PDB file of C-alpha atoms in Angstrom:
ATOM      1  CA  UNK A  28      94.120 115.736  84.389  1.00  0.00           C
ATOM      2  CA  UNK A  29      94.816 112.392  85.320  1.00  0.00           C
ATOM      3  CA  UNK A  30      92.363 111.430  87.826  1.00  0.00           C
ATOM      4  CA  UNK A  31      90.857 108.509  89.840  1.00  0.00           C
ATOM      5  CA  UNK A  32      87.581 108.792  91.855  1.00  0.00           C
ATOM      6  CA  UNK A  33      86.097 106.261  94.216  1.00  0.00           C
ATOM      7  CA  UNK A  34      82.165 105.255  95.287  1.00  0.00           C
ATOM      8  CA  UNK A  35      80.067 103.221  96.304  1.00  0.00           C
ATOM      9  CA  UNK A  36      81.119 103.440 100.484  1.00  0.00           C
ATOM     10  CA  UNK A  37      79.016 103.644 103.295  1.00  0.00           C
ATOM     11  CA  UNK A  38      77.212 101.439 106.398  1.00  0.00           C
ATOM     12  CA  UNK A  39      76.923  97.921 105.787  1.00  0.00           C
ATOM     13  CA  UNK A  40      75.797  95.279 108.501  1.00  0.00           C
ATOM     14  CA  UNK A  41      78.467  92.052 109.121  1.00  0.00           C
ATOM     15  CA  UNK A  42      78.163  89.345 106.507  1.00  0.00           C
ATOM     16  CA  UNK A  43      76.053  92.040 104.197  1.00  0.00           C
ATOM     17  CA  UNK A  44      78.161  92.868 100.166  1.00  0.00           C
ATOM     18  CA  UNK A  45      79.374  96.443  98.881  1.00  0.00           C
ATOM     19  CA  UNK A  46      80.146  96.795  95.329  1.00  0.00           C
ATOM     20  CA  UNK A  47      83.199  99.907  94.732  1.00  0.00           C
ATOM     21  CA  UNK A  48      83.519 101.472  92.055  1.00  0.00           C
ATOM     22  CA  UNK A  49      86.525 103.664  90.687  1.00  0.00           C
ATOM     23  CA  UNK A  50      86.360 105.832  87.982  1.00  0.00           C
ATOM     24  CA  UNK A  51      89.304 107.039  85.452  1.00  0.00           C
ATOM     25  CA  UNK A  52      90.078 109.859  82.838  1.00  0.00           C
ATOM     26  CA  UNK A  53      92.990 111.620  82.081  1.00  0.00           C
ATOM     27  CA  UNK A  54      94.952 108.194  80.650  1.00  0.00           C
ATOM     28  CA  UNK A  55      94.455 105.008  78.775  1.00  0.00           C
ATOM     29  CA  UNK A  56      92.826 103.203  81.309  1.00  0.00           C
ATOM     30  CA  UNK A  57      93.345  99.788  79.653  1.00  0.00           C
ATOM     31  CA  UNK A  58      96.977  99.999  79.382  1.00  0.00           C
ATOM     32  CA  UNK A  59      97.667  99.944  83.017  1.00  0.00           C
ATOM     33  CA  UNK A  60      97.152  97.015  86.088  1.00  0.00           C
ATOM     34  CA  UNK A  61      95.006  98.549  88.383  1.00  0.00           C
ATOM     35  CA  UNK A  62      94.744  97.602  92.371  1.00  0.00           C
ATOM     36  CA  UNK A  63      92.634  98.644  95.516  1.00  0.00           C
ATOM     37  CA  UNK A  64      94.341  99.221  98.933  1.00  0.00           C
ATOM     38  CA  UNK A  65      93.050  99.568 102.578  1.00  0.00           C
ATOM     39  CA  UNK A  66      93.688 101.869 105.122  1.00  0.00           C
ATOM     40  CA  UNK A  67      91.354 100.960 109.037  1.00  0.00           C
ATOM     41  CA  UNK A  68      91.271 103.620 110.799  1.00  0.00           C
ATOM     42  CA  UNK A  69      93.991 105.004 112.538  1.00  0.00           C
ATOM     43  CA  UNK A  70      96.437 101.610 110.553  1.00  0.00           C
ATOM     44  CA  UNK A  71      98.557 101.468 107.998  1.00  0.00           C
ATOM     45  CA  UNK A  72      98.041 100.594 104.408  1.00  0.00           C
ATOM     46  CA  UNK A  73      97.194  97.387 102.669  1.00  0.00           C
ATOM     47  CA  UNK A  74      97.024  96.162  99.784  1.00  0.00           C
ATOM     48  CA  UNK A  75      93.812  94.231  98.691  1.00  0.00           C
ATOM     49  CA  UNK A  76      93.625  92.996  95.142  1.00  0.00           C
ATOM     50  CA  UNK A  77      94.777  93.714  91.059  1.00  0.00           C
ATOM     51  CA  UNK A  78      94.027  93.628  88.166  1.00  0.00           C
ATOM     52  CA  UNK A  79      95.361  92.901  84.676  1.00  0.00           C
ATOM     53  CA  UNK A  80      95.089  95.140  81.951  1.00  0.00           C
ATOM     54  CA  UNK A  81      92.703  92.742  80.324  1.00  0.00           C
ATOM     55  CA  UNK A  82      91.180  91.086  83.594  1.00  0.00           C
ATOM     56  CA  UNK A  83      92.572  88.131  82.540  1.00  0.00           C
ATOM     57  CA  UNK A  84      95.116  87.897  86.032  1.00  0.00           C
ATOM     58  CA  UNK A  85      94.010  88.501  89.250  1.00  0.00           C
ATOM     59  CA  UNK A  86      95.607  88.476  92.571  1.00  0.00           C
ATOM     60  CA  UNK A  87      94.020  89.086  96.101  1.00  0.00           C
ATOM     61  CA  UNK A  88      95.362  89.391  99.687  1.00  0.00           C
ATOM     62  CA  UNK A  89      94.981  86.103 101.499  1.00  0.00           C
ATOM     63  CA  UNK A  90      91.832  87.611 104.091  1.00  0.00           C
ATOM     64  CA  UNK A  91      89.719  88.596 101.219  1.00  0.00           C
ATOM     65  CA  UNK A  92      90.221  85.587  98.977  1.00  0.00           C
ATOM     66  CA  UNK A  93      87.127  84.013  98.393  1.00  0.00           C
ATOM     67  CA  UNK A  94      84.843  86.840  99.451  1.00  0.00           C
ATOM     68  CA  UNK A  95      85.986  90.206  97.421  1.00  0.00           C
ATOM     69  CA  UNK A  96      86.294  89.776  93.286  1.00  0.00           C
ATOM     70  CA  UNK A  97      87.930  92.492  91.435  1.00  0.00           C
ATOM     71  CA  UNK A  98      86.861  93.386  87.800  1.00  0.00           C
ATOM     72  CA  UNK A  99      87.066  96.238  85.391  1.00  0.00           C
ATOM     73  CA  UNK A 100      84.976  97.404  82.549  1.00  0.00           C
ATOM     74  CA  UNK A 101      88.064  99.331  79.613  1.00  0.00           C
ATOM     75  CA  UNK A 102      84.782 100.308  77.600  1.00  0.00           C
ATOM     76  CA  UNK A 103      83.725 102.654  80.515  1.00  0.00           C
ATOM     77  CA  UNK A 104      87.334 102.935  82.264  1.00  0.00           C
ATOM     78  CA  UNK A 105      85.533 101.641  85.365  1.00  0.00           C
ATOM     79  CA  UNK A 106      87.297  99.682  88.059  1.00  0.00           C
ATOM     80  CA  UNK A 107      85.310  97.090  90.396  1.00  0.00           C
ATOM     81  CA  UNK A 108      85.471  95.131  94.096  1.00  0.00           C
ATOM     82  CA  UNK A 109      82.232  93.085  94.366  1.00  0.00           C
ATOM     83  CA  UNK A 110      82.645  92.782  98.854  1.00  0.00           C
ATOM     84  CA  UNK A 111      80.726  89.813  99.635  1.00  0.00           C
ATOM     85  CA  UNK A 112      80.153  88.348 103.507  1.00  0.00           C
ATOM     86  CA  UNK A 113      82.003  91.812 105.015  1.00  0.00           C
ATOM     87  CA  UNK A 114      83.245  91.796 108.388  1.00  0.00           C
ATOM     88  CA  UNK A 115      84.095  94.188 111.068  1.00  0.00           C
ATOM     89  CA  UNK A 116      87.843  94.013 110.478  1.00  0.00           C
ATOM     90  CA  UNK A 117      86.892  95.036 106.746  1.00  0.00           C
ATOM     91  CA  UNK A 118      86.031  98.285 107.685  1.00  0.00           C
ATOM     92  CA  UNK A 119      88.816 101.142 105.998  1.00  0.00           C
ATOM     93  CA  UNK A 120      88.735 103.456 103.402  1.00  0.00           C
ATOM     94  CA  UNK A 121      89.439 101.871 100.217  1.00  0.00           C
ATOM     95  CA  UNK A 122      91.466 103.221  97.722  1.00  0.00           C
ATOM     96  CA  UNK A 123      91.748 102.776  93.980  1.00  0.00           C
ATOM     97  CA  UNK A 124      95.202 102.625  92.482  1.00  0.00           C
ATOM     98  CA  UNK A 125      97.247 103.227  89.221  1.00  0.00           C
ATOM     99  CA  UNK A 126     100.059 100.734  88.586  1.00  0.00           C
ATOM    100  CA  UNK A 127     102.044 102.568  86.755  1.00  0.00           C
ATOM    101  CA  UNK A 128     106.254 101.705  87.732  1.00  0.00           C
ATOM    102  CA  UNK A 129     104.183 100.832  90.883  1.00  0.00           C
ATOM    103  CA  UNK A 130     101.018 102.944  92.678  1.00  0.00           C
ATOM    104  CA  UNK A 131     101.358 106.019  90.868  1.00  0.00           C
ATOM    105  CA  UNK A 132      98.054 107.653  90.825  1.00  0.00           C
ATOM    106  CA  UNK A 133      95.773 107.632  93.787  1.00  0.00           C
ATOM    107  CA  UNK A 134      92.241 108.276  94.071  1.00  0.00           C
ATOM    108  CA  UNK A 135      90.770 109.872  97.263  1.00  0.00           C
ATOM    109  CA  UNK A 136      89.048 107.327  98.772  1.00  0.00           C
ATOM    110  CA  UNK A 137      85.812 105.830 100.061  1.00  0.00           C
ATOM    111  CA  UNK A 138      84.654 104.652 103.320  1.00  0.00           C
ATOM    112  CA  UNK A 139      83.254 101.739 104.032  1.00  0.00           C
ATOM    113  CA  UNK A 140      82.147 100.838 107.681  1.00  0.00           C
ATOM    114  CA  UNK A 141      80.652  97.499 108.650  1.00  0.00           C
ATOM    115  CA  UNK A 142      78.308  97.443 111.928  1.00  0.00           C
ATOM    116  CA  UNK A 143      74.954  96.215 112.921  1.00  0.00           C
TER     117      UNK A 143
ATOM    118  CA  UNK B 266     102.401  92.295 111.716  1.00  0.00           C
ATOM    119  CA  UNK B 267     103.319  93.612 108.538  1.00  0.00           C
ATOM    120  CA  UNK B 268     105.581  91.744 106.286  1.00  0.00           C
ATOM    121  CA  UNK B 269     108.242  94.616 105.440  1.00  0.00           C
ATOM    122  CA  UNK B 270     109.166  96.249 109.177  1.00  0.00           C
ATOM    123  CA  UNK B 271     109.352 100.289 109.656  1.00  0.00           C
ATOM    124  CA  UNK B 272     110.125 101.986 112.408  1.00  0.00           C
ATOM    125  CA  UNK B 273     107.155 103.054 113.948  1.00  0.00           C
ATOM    126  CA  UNK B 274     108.377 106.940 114.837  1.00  0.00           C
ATOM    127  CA  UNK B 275     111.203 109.194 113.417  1.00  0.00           C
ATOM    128  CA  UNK B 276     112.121 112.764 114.018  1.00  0.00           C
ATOM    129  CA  UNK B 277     114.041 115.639 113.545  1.00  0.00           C
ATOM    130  CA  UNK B 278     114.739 119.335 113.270  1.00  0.00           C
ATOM    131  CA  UNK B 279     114.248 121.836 110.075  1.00  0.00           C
ATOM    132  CA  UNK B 280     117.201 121.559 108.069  1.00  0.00           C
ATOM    133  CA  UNK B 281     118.487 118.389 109.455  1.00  0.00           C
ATOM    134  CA  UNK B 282     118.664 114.999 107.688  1.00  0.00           C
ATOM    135  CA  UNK B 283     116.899 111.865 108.676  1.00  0.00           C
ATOM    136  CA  UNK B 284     116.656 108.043 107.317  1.00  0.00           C
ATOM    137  CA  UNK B 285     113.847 105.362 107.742  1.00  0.00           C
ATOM    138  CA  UNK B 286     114.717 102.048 107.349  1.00  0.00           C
ATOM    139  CA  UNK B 287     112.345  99.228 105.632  1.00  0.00           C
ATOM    140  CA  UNK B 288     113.456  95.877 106.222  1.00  0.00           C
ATOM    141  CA  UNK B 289     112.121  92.828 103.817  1.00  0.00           C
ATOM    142  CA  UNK B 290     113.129  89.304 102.631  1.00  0.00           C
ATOM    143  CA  UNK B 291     114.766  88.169  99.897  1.00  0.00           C
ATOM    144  CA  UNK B 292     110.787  86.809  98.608  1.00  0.00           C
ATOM    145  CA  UNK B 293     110.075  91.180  98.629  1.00  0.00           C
ATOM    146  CA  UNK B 294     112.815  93.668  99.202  1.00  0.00           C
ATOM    147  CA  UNK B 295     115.132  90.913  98.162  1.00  0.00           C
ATOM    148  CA  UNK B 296     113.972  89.978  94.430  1.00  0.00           C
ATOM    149  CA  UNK B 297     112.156  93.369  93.599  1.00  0.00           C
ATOM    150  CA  UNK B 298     112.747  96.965  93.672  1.00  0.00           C
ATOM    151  CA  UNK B 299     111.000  98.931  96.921  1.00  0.00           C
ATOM    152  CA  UNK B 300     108.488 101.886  96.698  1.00  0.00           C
ATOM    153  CA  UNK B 301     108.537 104.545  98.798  1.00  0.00           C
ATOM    154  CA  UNK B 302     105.027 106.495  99.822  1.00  0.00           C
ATOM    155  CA  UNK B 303     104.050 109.559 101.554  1.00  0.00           C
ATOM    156  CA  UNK B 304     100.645 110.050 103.405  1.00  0.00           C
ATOM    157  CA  UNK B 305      99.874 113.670 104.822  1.00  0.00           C
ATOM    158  CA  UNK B 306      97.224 113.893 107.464  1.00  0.00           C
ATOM    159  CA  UNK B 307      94.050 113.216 105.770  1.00  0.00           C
ATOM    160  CA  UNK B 308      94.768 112.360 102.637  1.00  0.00           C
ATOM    161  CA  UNK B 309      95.529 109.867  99.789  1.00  0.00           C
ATOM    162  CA  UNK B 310      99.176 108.432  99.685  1.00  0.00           C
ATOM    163  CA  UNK B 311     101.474 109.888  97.305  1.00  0.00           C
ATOM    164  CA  UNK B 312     104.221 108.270  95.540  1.00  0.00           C
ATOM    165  CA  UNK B 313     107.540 109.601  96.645  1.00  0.00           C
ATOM    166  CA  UNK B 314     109.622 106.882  95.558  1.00  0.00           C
ATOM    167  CA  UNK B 315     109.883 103.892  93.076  1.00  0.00           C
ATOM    168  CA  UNK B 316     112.230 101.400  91.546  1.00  0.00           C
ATOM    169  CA  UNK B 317     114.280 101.856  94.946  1.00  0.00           C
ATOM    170  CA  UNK B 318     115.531 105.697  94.098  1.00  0.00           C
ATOM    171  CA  UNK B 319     113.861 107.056  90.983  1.00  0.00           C
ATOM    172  CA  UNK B 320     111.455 110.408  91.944  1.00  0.00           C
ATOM    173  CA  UNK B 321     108.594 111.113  90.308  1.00  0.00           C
ATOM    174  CA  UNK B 322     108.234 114.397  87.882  1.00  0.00           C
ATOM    175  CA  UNK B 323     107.369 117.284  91.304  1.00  0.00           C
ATOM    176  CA  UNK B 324     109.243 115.519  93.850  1.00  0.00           C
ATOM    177  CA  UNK B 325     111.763 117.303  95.422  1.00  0.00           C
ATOM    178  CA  UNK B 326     115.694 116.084  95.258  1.00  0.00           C
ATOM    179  CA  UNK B 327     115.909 115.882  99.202  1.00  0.00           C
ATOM    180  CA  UNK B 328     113.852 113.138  99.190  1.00  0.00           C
ATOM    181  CA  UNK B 329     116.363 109.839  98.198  1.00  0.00           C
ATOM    182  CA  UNK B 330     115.865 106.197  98.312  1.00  0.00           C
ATOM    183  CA  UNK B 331     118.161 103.349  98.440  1.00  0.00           C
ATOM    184  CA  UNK B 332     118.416  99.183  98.767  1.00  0.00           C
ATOM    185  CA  UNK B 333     120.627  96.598 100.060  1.00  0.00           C
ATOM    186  CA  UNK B 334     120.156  93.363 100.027  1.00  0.00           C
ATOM    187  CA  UNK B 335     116.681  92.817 101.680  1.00  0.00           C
ATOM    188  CA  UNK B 336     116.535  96.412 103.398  1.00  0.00           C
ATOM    189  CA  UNK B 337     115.827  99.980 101.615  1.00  0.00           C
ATOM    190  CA  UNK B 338     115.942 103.147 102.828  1.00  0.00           C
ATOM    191  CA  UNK B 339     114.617 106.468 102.608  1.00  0.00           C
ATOM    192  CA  UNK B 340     116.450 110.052 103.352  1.00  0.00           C
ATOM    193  CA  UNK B 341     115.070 113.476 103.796  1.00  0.00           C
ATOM    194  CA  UNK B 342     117.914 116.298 103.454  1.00  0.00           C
ATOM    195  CA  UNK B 343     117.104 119.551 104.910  1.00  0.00           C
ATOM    196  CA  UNK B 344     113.609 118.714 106.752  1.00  0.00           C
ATOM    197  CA  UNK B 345     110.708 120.846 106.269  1.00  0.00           C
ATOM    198  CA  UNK B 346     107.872 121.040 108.079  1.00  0.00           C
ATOM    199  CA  UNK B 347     105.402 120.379 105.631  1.00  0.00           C
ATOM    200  CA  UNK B 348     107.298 116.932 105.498  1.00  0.00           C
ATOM    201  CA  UNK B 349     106.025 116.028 108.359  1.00  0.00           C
ATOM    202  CA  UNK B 350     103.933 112.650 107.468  1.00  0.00           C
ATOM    203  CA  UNK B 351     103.439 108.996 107.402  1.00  0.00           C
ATOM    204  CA  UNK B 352     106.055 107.222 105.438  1.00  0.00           C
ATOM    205  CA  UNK B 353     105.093 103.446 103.732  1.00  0.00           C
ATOM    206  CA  UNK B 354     107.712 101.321 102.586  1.00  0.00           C
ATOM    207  CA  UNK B 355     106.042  98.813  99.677  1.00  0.00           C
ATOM    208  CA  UNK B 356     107.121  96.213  97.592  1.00  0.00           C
ATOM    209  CA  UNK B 357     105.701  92.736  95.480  1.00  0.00           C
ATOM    210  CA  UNK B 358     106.258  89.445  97.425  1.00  0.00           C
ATOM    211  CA  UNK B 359     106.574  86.223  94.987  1.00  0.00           C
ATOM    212  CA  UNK B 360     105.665  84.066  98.184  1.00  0.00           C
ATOM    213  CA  UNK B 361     102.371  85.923  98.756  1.00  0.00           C
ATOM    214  CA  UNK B 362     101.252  86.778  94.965  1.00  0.00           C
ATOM    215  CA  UNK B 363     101.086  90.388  96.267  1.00  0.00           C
ATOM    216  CA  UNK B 364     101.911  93.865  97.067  1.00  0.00           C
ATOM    217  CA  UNK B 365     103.137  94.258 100.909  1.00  0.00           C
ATOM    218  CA  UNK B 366     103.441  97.537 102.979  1.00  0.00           C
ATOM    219  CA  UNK B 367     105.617  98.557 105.644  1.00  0.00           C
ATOM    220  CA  UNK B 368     103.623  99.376 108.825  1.00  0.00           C
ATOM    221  CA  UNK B 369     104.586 102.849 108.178  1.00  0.00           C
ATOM    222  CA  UNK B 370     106.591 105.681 110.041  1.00  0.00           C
ATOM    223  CA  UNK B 371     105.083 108.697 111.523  1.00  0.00           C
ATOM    224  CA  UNK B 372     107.634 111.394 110.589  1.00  0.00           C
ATOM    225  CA  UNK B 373     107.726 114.708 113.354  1.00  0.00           C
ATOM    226  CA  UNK B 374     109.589 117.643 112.407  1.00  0.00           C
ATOM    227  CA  UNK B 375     110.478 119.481 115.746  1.00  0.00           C
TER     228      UNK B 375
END
């Protein structure tokens, strides 16, 4: 079964980091881009960063440039976002994405909250 | 303010057929193909549409998509309840380096 699964959410205090991590199987994990999208609560979706098949290419949404990094390890089919100097409006469930013709496979989600 | 714009709320009755618009620029909609999502309450998105009218393997044929120009659009034939749903337009913007959403639609089957 082709499968994506999200960790590493949870409570983090403003300016504080959060490393994700998202998890693959079912599919060659090093053929495909890979991205991470956003969802506040109660908003819409947006995207936040992706990834190259070989990490060599790397594009982020302007509000997180500078503080998230994406990165992937194909050896473990393991996808990354390194959250660095977080900030209220950061807080969302973040999902990991497939892109296949676009986002074709969707993992469930984790939350991540940030609060003092 | 999202860059590709939805209407915020559509509706309709079982059985009836309704559209929601996504409107772009020619940097998005304009110079690549749109993807169509659907979110039920309390889950993941789902793909529902991509390369402006192809359906993924499971999707049902009364859901269609379609693009003009800088604007795309996507029908539901013969409304169901269980389509009722958020709706996100989404598509790669050359001037940003990046994906973009729609703001999404909130979809209400009466």
């Amino acid at each position: 079964e082709v499968q994506l699964v999200e960790s590493g959410g949870g409570l983090v205090q403003p300016g504080g980091s959060l490393r994700l991590s998202c998890v693959a199987s079912g599919f060659t994990f090093s053929n495909y881009w890979m991205t991470w999208v956003r969802q506040a609560p109660g908003k819409g979706l947006e995207w936040v960063a992706n990834v190259k098949q070989d990490g060599s290419e790397k594009n982020y949404v302007d509000s997180v440039k500078g503080r998230f990094t994406i990165s992937r390890d194909n050896a473990k089919n393991l996808l990354f976002l390194q959250m660095n100097s977080l900030r209220a409006e950061d807080t969302a469930v973040y999902y990991c994405a497939r892109e296949g013709h676009t986002f074709d496979i969707w993992g469930q989600g984790t939350m991540v909250t940030v609060s003092s | 303010q999202s860059v590709l714009t939805q209407p915020p709320s559509a509706s309709g009755t079982p059985g009836q057929r309704v559209t929601i618009s996504c409107s772009g620029s020619s940097s998005n909609i304009g110079s690549h193909t749109v993807n169509w999502f659907q979110q039920l309450p309390g889950t993941a998105p789902k793909l529902l549409i991509y390369s402006n009218n192809q359906r993924p393997s499971g999707v049902p044929d009364r859901f269609s998509g379609s693009k003009s120009g800088t604007s795309a659009s996507l029908a539901i034939s013969g409304l169901q309840s269980e389509d009722e749903a958020d709706y996100y337009c989404a598509a790669w913007d050359d001037s940003l380096s990046g994906w973009v959403f729609g703001g999404g639609t909130k979809l209400t089957v009466l």
